[in-house]
mmCIF file of C-alpha atoms and ligand atoms in Angstrom:
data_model
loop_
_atom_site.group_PDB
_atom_site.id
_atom_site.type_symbol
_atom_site.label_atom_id
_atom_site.label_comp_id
_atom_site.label_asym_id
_atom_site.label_seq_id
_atom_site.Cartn_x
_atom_site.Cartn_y
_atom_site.Cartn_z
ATOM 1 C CA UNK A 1 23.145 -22.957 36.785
ATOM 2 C CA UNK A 2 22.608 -25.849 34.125
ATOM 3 C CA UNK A 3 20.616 -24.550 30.538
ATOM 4 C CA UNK A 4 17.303 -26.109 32.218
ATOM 5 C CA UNK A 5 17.779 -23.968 34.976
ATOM 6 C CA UNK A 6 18.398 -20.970 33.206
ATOM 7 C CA UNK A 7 15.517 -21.156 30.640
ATOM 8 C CA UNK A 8 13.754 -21.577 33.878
ATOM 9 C CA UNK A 9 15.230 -18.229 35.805
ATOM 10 C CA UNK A 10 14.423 -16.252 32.045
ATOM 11 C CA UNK A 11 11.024 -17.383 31.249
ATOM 12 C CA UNK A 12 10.154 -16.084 35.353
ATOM 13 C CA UNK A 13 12.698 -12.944 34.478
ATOM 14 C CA UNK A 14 10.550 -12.152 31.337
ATOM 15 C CA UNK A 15 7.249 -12.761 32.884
ATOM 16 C CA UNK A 16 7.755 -10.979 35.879
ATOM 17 C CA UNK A 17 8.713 -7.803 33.466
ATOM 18 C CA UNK A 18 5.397 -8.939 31.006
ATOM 19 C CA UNK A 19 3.294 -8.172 34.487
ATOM 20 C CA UNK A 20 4.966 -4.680 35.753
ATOM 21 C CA UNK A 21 5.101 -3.187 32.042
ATOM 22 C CA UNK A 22 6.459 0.615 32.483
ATOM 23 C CA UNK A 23 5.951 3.577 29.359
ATOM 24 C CA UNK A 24 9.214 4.844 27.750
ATOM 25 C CA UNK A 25 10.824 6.969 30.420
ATOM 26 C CA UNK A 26 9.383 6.252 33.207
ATOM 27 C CA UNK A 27 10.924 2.345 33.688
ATOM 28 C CA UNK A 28 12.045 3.144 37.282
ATOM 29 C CA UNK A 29 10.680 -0.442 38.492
ATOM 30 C CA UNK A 30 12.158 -2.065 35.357
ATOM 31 C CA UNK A 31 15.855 -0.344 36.456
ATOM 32 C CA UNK A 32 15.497 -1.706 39.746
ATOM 33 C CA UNK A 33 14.751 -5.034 39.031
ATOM 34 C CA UNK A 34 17.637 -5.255 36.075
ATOM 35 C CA UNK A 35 19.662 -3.957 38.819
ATOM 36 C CA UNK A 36 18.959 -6.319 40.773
ATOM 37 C CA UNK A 37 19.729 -8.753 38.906
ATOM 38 C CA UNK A 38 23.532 -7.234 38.239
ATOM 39 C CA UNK A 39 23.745 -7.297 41.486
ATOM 40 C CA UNK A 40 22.920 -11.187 41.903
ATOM 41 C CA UNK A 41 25.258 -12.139 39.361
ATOM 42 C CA UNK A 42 27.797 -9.760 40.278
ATOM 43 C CA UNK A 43 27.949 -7.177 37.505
ATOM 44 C CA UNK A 44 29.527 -4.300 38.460
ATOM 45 C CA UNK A 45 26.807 -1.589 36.985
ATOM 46 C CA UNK A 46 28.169 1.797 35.114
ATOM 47 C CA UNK A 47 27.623 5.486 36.635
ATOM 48 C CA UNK A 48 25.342 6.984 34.127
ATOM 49 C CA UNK A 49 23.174 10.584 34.602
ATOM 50 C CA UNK A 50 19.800 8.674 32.902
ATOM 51 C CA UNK A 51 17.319 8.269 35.393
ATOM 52 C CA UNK A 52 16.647 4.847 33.785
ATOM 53 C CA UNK A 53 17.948 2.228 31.718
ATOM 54 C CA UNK A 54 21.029 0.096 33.156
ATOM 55 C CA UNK A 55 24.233 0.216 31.647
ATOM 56 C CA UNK A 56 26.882 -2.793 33.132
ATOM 57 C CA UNK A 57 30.536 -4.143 31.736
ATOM 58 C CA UNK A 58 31.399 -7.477 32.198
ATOM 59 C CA UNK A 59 35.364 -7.310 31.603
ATOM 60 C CA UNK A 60 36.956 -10.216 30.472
ATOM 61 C CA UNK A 61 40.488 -12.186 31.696
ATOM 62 C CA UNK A 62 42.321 -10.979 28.527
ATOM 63 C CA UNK A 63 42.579 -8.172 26.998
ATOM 64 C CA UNK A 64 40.645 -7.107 23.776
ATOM 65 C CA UNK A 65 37.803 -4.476 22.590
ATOM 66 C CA UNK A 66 34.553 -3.548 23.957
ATOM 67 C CA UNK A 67 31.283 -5.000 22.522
ATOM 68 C CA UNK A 68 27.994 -3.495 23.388
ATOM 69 C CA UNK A 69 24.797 -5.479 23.645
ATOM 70 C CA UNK A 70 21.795 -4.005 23.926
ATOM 71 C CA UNK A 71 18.146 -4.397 24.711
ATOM 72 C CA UNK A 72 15.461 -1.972 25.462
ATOM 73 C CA UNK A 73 13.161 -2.291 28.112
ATOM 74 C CA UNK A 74 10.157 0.178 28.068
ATOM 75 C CA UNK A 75 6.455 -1.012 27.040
ATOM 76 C CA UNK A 76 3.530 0.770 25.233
ATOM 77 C CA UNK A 77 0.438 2.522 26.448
ATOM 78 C CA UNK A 78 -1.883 -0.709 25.483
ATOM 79 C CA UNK A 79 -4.636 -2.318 27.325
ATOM 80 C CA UNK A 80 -3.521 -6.248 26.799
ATOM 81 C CA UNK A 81 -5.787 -8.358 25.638
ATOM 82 C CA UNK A 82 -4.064 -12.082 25.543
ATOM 83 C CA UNK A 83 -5.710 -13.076 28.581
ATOM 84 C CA UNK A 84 -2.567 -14.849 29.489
ATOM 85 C CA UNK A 85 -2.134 -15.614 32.741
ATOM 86 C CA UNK A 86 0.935 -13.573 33.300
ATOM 87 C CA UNK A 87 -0.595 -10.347 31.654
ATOM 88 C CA UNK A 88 -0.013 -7.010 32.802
ATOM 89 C CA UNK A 89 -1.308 -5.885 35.683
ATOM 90 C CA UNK A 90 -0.839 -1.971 34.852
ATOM 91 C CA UNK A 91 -3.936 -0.564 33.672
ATOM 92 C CA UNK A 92 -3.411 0.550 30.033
ATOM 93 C CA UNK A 93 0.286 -0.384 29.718
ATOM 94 C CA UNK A 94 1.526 -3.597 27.991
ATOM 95 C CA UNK A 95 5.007 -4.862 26.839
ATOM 96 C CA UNK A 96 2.914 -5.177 23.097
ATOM 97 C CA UNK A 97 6.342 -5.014 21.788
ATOM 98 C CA UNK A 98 8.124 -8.125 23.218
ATOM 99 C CA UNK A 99 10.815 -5.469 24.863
ATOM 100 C CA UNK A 100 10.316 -7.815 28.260
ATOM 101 C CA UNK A 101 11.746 -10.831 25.780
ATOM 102 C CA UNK A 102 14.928 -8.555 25.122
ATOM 103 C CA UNK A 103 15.154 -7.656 28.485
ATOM 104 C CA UNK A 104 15.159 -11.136 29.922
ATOM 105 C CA UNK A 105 17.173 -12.673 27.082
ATOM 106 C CA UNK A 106 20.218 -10.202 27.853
ATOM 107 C CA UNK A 107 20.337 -10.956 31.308
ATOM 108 C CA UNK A 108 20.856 -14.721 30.141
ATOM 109 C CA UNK A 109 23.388 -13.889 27.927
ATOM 110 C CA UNK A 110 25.112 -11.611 31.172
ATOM 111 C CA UNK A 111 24.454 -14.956 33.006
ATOM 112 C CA UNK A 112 26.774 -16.992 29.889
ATOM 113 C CA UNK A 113 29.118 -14.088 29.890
ATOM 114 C CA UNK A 114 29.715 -14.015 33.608
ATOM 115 C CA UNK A 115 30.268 -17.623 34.142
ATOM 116 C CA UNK A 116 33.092 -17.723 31.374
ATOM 117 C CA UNK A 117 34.160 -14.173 32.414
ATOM 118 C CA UNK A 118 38.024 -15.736 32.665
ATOM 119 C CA UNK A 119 37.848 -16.367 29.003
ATOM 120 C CA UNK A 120 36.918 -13.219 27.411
ATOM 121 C CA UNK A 121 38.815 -11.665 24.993
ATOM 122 C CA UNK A 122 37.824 -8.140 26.277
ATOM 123 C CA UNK A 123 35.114 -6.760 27.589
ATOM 124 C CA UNK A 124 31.342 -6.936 26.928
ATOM 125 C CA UNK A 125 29.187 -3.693 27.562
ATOM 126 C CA UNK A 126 25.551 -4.578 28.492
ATOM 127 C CA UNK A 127 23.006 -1.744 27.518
ATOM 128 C CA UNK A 128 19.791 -1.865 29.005
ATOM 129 C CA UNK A 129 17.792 0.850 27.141
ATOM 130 C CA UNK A 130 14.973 2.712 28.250
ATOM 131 C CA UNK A 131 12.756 5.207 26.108
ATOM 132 C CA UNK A 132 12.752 2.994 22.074
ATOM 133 C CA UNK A 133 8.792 3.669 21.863
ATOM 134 C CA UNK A 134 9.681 7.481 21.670
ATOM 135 C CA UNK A 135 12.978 6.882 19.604
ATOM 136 C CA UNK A 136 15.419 9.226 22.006
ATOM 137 C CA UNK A 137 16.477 6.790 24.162
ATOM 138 C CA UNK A 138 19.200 5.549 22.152
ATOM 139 C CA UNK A 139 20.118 9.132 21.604
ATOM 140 C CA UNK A 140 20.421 9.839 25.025
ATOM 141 C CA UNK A 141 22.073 6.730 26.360
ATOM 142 C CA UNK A 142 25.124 7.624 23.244
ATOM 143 C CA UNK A 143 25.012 11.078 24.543
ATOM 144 C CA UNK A 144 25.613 9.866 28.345
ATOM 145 C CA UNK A 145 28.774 8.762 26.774
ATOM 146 C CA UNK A 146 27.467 4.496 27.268
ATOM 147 C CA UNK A 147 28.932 3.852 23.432
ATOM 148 C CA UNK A 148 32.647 5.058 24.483
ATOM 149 C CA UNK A 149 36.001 2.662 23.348
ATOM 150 C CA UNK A 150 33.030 -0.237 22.214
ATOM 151 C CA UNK A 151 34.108 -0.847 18.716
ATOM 152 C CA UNK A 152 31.331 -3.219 18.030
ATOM 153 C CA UNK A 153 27.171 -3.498 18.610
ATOM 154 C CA UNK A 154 24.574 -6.135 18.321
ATOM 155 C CA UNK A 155 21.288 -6.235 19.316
ATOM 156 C CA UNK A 156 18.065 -8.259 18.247
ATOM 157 C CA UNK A 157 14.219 -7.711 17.583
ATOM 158 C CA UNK A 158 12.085 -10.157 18.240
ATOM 159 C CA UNK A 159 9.731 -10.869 14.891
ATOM 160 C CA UNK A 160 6.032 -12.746 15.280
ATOM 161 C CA UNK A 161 5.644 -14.210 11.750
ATOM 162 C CA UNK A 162 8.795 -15.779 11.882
ATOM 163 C CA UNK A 163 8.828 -19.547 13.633
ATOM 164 C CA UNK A 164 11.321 -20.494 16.477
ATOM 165 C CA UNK A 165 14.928 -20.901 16.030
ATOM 166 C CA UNK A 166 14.245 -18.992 13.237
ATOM 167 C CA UNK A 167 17.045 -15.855 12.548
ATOM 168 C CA UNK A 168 16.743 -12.778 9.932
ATOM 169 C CA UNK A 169 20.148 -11.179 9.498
ATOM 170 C CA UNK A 170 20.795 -8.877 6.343
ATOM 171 C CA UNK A 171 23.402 -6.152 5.762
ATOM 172 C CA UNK A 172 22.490 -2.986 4.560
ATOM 173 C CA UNK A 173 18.910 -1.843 5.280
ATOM 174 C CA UNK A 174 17.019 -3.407 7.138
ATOM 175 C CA UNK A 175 14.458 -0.691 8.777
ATOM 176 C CA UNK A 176 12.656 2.456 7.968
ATOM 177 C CA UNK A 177 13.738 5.970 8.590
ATOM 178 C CA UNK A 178 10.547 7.485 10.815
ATOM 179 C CA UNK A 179 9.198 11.418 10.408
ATOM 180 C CA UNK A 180 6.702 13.000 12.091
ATOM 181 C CA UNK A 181 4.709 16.019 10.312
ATOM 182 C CA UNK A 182 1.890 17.880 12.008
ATOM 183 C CA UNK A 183 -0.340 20.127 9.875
ATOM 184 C CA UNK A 184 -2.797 22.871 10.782
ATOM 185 C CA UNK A 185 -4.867 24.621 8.602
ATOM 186 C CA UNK A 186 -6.193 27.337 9.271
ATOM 187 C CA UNK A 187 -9.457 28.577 7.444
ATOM 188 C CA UNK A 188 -12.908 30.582 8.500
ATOM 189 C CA UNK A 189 -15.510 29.027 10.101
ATOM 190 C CA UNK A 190 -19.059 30.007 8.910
ATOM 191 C CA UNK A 191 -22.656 28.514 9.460
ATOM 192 C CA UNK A 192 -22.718 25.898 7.057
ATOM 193 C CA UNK A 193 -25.247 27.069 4.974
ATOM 194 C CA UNK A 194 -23.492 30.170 4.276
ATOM 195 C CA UNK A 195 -20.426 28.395 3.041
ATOM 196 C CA UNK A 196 -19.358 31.416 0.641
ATOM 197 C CA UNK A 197 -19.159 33.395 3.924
ATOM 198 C CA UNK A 198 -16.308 31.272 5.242
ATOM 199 C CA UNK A 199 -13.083 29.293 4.367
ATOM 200 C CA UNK A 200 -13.714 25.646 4.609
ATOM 201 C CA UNK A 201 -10.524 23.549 5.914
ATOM 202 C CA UNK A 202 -12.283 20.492 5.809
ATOM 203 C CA UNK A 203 -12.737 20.403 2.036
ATOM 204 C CA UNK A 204 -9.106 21.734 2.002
ATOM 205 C CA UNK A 205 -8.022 18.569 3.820
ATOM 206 C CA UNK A 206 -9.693 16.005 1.699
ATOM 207 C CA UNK A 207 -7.975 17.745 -1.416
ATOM 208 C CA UNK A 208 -4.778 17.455 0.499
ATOM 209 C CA UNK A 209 -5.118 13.669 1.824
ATOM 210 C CA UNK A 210 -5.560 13.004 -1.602
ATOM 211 C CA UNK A 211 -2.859 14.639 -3.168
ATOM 212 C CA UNK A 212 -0.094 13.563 -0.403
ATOM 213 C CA UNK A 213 -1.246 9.884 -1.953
ATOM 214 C CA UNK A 214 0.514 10.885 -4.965
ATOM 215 C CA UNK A 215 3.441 11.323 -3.514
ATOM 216 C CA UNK A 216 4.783 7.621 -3.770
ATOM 217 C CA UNK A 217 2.584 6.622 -6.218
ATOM 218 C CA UNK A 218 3.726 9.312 -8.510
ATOM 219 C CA UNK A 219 7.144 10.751 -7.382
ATOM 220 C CA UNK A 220 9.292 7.854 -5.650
ATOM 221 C CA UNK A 221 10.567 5.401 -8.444
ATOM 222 C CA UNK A 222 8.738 2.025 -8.641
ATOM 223 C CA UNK A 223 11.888 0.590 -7.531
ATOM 224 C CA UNK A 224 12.339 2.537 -4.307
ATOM 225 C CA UNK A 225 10.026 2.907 -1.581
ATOM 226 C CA UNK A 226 8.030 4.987 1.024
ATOM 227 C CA UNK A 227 4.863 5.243 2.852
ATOM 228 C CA UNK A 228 3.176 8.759 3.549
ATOM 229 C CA UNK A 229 0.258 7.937 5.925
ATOM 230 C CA UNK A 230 -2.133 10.388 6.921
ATOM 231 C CA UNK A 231 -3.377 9.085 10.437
ATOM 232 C CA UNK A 232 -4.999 11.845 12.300
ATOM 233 C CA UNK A 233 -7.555 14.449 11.430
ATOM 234 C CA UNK A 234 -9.152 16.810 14.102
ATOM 235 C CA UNK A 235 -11.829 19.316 12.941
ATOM 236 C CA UNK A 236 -15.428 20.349 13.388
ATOM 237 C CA UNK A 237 -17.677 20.272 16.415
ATOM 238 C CA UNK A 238 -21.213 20.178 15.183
ATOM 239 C CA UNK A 239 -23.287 18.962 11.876
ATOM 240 C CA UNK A 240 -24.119 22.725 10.771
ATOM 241 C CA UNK A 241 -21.280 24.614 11.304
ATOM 242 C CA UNK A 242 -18.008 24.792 9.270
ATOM 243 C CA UNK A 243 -15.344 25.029 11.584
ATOM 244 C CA UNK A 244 -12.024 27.529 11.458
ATOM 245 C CA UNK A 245 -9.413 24.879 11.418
ATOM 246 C CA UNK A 246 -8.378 21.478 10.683
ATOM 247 C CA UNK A 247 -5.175 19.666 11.823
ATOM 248 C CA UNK A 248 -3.617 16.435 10.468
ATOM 249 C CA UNK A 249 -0.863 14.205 11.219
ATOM 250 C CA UNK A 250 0.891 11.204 10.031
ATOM 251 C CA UNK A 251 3.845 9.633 8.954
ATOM 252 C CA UNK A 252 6.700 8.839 6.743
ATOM 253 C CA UNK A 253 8.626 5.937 6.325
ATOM 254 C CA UNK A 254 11.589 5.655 4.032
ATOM 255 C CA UNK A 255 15.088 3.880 3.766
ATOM 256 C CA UNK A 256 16.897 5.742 1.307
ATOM 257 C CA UNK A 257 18.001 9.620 2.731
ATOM 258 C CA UNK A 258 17.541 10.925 -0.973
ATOM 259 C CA UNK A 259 13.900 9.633 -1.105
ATOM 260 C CA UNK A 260 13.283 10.871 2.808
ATOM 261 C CA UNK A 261 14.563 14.091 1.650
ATOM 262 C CA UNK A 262 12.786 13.752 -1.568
ATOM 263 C CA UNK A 263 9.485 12.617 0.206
ATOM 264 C CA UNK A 264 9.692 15.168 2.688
ATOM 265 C CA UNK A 265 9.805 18.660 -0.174
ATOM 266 C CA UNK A 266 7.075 17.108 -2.145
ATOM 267 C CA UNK A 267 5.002 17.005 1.317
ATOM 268 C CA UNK A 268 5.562 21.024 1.941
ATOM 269 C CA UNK A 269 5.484 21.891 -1.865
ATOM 270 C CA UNK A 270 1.914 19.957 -1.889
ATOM 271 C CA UNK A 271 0.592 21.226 1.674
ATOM 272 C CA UNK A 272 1.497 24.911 0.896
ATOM 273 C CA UNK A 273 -0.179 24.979 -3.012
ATOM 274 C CA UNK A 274 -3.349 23.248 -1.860
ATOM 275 C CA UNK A 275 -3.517 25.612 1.239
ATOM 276 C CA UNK A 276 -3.124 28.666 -1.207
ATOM 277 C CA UNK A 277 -5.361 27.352 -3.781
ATOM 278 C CA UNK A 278 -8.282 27.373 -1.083
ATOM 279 C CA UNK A 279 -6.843 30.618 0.387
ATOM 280 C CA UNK A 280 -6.498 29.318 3.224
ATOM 281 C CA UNK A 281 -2.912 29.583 6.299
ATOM 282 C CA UNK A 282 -1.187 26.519 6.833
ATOM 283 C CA UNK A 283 1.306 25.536 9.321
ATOM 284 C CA UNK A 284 3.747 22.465 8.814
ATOM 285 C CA UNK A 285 5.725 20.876 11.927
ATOM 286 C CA UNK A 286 8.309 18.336 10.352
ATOM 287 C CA UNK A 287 9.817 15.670 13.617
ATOM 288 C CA UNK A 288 12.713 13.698 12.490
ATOM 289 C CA UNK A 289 12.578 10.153 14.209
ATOM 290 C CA UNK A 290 15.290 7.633 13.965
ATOM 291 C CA UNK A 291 17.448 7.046 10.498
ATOM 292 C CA UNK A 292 17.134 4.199 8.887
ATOM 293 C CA UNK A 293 18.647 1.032 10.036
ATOM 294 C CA UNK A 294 21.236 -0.028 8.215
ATOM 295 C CA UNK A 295 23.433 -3.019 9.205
ATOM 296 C CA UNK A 296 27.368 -3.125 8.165
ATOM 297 C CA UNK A 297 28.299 -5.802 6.500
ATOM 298 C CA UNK A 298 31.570 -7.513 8.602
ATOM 299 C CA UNK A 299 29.738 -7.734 11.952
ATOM 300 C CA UNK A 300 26.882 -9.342 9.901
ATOM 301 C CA UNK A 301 28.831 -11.915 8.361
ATOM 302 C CA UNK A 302 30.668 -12.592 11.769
ATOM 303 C CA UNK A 303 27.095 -12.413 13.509
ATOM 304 C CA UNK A 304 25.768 -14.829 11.510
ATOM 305 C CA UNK A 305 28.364 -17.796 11.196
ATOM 306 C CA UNK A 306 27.723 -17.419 15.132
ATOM 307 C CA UNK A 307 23.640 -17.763 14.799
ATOM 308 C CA UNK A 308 24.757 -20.845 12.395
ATOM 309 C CA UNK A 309 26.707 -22.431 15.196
ATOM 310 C CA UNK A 310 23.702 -21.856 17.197
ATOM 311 C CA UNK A 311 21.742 -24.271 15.080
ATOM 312 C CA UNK A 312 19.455 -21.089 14.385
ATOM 313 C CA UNK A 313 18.024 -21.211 10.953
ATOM 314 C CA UNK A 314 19.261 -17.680 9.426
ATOM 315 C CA UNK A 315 17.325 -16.335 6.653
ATOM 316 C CA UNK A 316 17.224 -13.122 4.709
ATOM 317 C CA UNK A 317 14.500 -11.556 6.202
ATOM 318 C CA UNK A 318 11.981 -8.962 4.268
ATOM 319 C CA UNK A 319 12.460 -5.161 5.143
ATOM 320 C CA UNK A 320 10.403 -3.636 7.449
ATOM 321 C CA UNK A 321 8.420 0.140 7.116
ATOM 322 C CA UNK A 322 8.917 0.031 11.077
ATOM 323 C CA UNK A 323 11.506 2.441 12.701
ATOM 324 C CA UNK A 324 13.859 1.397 15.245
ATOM 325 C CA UNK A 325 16.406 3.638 17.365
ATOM 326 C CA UNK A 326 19.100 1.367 17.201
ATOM 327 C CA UNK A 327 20.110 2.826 13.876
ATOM 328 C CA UNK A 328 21.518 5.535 16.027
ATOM 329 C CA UNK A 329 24.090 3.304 17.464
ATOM 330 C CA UNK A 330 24.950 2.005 14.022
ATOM 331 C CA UNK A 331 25.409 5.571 12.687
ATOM 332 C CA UNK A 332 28.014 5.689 15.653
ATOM 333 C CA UNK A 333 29.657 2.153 15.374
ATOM 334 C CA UNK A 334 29.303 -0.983 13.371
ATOM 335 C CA UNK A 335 26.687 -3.295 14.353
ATOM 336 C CA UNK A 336 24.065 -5.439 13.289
ATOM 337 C CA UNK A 337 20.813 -6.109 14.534
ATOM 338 C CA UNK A 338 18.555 -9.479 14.046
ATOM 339 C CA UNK A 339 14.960 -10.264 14.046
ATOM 340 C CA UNK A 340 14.294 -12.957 15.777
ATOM 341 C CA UNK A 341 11.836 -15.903 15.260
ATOM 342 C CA UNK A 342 9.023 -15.962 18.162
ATOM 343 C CA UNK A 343 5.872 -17.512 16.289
ATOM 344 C CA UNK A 344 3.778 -14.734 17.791
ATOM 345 C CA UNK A 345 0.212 -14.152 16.379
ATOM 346 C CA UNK A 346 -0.412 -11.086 16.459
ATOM 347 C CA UNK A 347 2.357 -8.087 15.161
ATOM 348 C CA UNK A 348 4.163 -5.666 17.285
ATOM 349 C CA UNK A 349 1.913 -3.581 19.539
ATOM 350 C CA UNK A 350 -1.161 -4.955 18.814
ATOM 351 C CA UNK A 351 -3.192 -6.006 22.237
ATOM 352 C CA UNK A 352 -2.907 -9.417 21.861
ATOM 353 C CA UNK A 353 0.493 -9.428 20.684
ATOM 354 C CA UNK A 354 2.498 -12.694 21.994
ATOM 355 C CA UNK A 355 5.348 -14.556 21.824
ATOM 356 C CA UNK A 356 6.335 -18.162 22.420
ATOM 357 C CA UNK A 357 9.032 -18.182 25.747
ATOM 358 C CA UNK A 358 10.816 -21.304 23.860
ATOM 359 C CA UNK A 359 12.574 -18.941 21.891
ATOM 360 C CA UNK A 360 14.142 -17.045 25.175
ATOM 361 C CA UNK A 361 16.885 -19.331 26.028
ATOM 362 C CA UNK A 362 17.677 -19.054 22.386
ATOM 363 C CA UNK A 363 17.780 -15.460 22.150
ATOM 364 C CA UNK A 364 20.324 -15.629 25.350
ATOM 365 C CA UNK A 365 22.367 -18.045 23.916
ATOM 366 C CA UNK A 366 22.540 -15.759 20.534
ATOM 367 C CA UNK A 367 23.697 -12.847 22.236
ATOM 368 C CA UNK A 368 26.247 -14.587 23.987
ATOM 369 C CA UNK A 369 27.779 -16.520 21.263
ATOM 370 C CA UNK A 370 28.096 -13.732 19.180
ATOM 371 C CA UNK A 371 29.021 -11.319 21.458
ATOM 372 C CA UNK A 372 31.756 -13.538 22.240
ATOM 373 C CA UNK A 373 32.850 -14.327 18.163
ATOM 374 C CA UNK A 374 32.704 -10.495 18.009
ATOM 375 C CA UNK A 375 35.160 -10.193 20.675
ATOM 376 C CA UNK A 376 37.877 -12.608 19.247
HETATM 377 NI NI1 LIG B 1 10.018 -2.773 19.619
#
């Protein structure tokens, strides 16, 4: 298969996965066609106890390490809206992620690897995750023991405001830490004209929405950062009564642990005063998502004299408040992971998020080349 060819075979590959978009754990169609597609080029696949997500070596004709490359392959419960005319045709579900770009892009690097199998220095260890939307499916593809001898790991997001053959690499951090928190509190309803009769949680929540603004504004330094968002509130049923409870729930995003540890006491200290000073119960549910993403700095540096050979463009790109569940790998092994240039116009899971499909064949060619450097 020439390059022409192959851009061809990818930009079909990532459409057909654009149309059959499957939610984070249940990509059972996905597995089959990536399958599929070992099969075809001869991949022998790896036993694994996930029901999906396809894990594959390609060893080399020499001897050397293992290097993992991964992509994840699950899609977002999103009703497109690109009107393209390869958009999803599952109700409510849309790769609003690009995930079908990583998807497609490592089968064309399996495609390079394969067809200069003879010449690797090792082996190469192709992970097709599922479940990133949730952040466990990196968790549980380490725990079903996929990250075992590989030495090194590399894997790439694709990034809408940056322009085609366009590469962000940066060691250190380069994405947030992500956690969870779930609040309920729990006052006494009352008519609501006989407010001293009851304990009011919705004026207890505006107090607290307030206050948890303070947190970065007034605890993190100006130098660091953090974002406390509050993005849910349930409470109330009708205009004239004041209801019982109220439950909230947002987010944090950090990079530093001292500040997500920092960020996270302030929350309770805050939640648990205000609740008391309107005498009312409150109950806090804290869910740790990924760490932060932090790249190490030797597979960087190797990663990106390979993106230079490329003729990709490598810049230092800007942090993003976004979590990622690679991070688990890295806490694991040395890695990197790149964003990489698609001229989309929209951002990540947004309905009419897009991508432009020049950038595929690219994105293969990346993964293969350094794959390969990272091997030798
Ligand atoms: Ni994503």
């Amino acid at each position: 298969m020439n390059e022409t060819d192959l851009e061809a075979h990818l930009i079909s590959i990532y459409r057909h996965l654009h149309q059959y978009p499957e939610l984070s754990k249940q990509e059972f169609e996905t597995t089959r066609f990536i399958e599929k597609w070992m099969r075809e080029l001869d991949i022998p696949i790896r036993k694994t106890k996930l029901k999906t997500g396809v894990f594959a070596d390609i060893k080399g004709g020499n001897p050397g390490p293992i290097v993992a490359v991964r992509a994840d392959i699950d899609a977002l419960p999103i009703e497109e809206k690109t009107g393209l005319p390869y958009a999803s045709k599952i109700k409510g579900v849309m790769h609003a992620c690009g995930h079908d770009f990583h998807t497609a892009a490592l089968i064309g690097a399996a495609c390079h690897l394969k067809r200069n199998q003879s010449q690797l220095n090792g082996t190469v260890r192709l992970l097709f995750q599922p479940a990133e939307e949730l952040g466990g499916g990196a968790k549980q593809v380490i725990a079903d023991g996929q990250l075992e001898g590989v030495e090194a790991i590399i894997g790439l997001h694709n990034k809408p405001e940056l322009p085609v053959g366009t590469i962000g690499l940066k060691e250190g951090p380069l994405m947030a830490a992500v956690d969870r928190f779930h609040i309920v509190l729990q006052g006494k309803g009352s008519h609501a004209a006989i407010p001293q009769n009851g304990k009011d949680p919705i004026v207890t929540a505006g107090h607290l929405i307030t206050a948890l603004q303070t947190i970065v504004s007034r605890n993190v330094s100006p130098l660091q950062s953090a974002v406390v968002s509050v993005t849910k509130i349930i409470g109330g049923s009708t205009w004239n009564v004041i209801p019982g409870d109220v439950t909230l729930e947002g987010t944090i995003r950090s990079f530093d642990p001292a500040i997500r540890e920092e960020v996270k006491t302030k929350l309770y200290t805050i939640v648990e005063a205000i609740a008391t000073a309107f005498s009312q119960k409150v109950e806090i549910g804290w869910f740790p998502g990924p760490p932060p993403l932090v790249n190490h700095k030797a597979v960087t540096e190797i990663v990106r004299k390979a993106a230079t050979q490329e003729v990709l463009d490598v810049i230092d790109p800007e942090l993003s408040m976004a979590g990622e569940d690679f991070s688990y790998y890295l806490y694991n092994v040395p890695g990197t992971f790149a964003f990489f240039g698609t001229n989309g116009k929209e951002e990540w899971h947004h309905p009419e998020f897009t991508l432009d499909e020049s950038a595929l064949i690219q994105a293969a060619n990346f993964l293969y080349k350094s794959s390969r450097a990272l091997l030798n």
